[in-house]
Tab-separated table of C-alpha atoms in Angstrom:
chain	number	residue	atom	x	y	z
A	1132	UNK	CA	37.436	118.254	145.257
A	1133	UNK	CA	40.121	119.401	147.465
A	1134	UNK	CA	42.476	122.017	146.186
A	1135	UNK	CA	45.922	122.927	147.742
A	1136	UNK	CA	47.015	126.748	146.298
A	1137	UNK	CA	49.445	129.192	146.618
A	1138	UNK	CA	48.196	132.724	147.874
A	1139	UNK	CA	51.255	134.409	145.964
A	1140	UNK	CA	50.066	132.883	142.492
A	1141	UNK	CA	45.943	132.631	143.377
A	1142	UNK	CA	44.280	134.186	146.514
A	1143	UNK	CA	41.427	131.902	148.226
A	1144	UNK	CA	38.622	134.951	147.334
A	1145	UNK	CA	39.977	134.079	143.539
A	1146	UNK	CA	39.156	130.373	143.710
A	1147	UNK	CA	36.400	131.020	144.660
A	1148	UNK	CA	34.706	133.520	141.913
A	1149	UNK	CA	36.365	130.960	139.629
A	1150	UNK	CA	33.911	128.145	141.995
A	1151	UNK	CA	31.204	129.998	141.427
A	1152	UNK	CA	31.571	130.886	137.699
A	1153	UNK	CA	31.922	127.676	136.661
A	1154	UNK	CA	28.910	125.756	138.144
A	1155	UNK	CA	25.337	126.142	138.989
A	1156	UNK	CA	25.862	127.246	142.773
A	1157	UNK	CA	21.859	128.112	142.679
A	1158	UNK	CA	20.063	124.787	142.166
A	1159	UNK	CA	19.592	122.583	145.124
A	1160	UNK	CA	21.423	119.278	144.282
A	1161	UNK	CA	19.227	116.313	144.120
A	1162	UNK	CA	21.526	114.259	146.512
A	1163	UNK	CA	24.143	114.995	149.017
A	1164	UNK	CA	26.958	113.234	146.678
A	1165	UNK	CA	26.232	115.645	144.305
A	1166	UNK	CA	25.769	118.948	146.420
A	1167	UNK	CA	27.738	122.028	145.651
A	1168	UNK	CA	29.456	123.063	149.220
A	1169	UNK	CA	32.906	124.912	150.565
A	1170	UNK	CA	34.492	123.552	153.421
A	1171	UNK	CA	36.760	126.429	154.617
A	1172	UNK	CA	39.524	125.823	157.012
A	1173	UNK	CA	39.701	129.080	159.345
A	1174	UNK	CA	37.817	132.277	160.164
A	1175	UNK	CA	39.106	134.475	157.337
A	1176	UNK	CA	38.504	131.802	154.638
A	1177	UNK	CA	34.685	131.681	156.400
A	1178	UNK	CA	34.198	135.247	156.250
A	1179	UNK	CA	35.845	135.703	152.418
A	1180	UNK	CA	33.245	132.897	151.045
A	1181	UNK	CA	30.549	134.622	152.850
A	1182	UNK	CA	31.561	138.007	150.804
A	1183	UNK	CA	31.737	136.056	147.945
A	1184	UNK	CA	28.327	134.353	148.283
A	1185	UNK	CA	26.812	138.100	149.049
A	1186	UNK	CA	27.627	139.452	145.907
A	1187	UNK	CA	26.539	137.055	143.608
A	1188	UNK	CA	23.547	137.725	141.347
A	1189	UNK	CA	21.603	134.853	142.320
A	1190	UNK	CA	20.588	133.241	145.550
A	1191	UNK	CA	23.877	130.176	146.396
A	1192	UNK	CA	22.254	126.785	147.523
A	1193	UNK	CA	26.182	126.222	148.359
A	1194	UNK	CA	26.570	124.706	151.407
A	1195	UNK	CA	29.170	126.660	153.708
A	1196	UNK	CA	30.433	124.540	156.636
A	1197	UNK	CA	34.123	123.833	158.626
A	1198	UNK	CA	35.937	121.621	156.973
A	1199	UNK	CA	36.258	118.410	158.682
A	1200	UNK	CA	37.331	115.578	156.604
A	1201	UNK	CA	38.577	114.784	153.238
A	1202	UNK	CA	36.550	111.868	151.414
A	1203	UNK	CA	37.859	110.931	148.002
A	1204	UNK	CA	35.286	110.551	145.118
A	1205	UNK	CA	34.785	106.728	143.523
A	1206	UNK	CA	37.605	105.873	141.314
A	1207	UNK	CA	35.217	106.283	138.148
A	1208	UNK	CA	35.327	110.038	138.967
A	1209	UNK	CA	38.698	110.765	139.010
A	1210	UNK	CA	40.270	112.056	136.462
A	1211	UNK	CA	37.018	111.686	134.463
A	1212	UNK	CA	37.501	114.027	131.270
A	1213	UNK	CA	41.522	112.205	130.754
A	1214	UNK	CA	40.105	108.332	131.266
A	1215	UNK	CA	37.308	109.155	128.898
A	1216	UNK	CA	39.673	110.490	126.052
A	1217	UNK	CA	40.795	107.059	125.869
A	1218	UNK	CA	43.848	107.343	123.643
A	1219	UNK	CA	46.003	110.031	125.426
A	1220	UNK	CA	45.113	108.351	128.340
A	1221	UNK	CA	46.141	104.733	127.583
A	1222	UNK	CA	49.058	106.104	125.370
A	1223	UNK	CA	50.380	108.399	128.814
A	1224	UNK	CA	49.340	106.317	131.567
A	1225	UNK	CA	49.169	102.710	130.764
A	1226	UNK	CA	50.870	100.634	133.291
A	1227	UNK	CA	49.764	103.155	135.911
A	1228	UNK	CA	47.340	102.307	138.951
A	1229	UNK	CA	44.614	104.518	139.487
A	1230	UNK	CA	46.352	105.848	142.886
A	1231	UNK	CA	49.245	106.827	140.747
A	1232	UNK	CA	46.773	108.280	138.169
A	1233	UNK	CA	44.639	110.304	140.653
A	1234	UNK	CA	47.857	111.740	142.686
A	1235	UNK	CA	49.780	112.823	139.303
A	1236	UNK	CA	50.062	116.661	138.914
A	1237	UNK	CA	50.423	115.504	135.149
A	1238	UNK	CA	47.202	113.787	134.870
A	1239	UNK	CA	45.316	116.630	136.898
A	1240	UNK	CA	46.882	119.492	134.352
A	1241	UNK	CA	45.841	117.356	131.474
A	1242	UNK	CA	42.264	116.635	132.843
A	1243	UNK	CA	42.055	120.799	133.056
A	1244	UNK	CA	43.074	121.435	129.648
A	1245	UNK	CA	40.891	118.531	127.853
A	1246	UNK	CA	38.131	120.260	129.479
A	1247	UNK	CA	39.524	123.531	128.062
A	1248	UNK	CA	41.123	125.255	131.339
A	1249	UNK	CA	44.131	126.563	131.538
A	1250	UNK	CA	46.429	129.124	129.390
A	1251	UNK	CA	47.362	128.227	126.140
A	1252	UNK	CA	51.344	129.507	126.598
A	1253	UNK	CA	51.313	127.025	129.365
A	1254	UNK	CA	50.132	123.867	128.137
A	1255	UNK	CA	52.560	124.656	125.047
A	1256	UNK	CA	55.648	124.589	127.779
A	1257	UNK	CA	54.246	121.643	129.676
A	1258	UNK	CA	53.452	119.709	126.384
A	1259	UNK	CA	57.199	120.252	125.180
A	1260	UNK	CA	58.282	119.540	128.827
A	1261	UNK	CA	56.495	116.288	128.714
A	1262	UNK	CA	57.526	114.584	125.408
A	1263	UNK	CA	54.714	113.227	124.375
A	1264	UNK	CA	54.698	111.648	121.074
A	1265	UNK	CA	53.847	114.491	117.972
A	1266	UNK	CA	49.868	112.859	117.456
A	1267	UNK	CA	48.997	112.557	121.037
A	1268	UNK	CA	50.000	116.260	121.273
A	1269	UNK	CA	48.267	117.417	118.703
A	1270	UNK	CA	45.134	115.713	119.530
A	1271	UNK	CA	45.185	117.711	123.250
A	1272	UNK	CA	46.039	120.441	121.554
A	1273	UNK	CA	42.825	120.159	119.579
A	1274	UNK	CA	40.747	119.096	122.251
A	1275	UNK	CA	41.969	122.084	124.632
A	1276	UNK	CA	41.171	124.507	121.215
A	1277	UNK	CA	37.873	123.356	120.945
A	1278	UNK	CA	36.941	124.174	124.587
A	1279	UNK	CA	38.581	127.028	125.513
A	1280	UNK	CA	36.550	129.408	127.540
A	1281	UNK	CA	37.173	133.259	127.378
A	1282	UNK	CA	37.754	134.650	130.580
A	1283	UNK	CA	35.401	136.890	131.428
A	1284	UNK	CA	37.849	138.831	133.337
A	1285	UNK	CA	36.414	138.699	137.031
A	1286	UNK	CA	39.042	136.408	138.175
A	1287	UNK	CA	42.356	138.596	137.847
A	1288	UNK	CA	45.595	138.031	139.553
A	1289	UNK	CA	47.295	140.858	140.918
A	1290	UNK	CA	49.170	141.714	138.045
A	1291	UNK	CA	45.423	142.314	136.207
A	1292	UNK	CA	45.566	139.101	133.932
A	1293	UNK	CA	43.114	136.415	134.058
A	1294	UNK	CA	43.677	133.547	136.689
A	1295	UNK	CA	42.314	130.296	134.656
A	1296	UNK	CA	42.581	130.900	131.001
């Protein structure tokens, strides 16, 4: 995936302990589809992943390389965890085309919270900001409940709270 941040709400050295927390950066992936890598973009991103990678408690099979070009996944694996919960998604985005799907910050905040990212004050505003109907809602409310990770606490913004939950 390709992620566009701010540095005054998330620093690049954050994204990246969030990266590595939540997948398996040590196993080899079985094909290069698949593989875990970071494509940085200039010298100091290089040289914060490579402090990154040093301090982790395991050996990273992450590939580290320049990034060069952007190449988007299939269509079935965008916005996977949204199209699979099959009535928010039809009841939000029906009528939409997958390009209109996959470039929605909508669809990309609700894909996060199904999977149980995000802060709960948050998805609160952007659920009353959105005016969805009361059961669809509720039912991303429940699904975002029922996955919510506890942050750990090793991905802090500068004001010492946690980043991604």
């Amino acid at each position: 995936m390709e992620i566009d941040f701010d540095e005054k709400i998330i620093t690049y050295s954050q994204l990246l302990k969030m990266f590595f927390k939540q997948h398996s950066y040590h196993s080899k992936s079985y094909s290069r589809q698949y593989m875990s890598a970071i494509f940085f973009h200039n010298s100091e991103q290089e040289s914060a992943a490579k402090k990154v990678i040093k301090k982790l408690p395991k050996k990273a099979a992450t590939l580290l390389q320049k990034y060069d070009i952007f190449y988007w996944a299939e269509d079935y694996h965008q916005k996977y965890l949204l199209k699979n919960n099959t009535k928010i998604f039809n009841s939000v985005f029906k009528g939409k085309t997958n390009k209109q799907i996959v470039n929605s910050t909508v669809a990309s905040k609700l894909n996060g919270y199904l999977s149980g990212k995000g802060n709960k004050d948050v998805l609160l505003a952007d659920l009353k900001e959105w005016k969805f109907n009361k059961s669809i809602e509720d039912g991303i409310l429940a699904k975002f409940e029922r996955k919510t990770t506890n942050c750990s606490g090793d991905v802090e913004g500068d004001d010492g709270k946690c980043t991604i939950c």
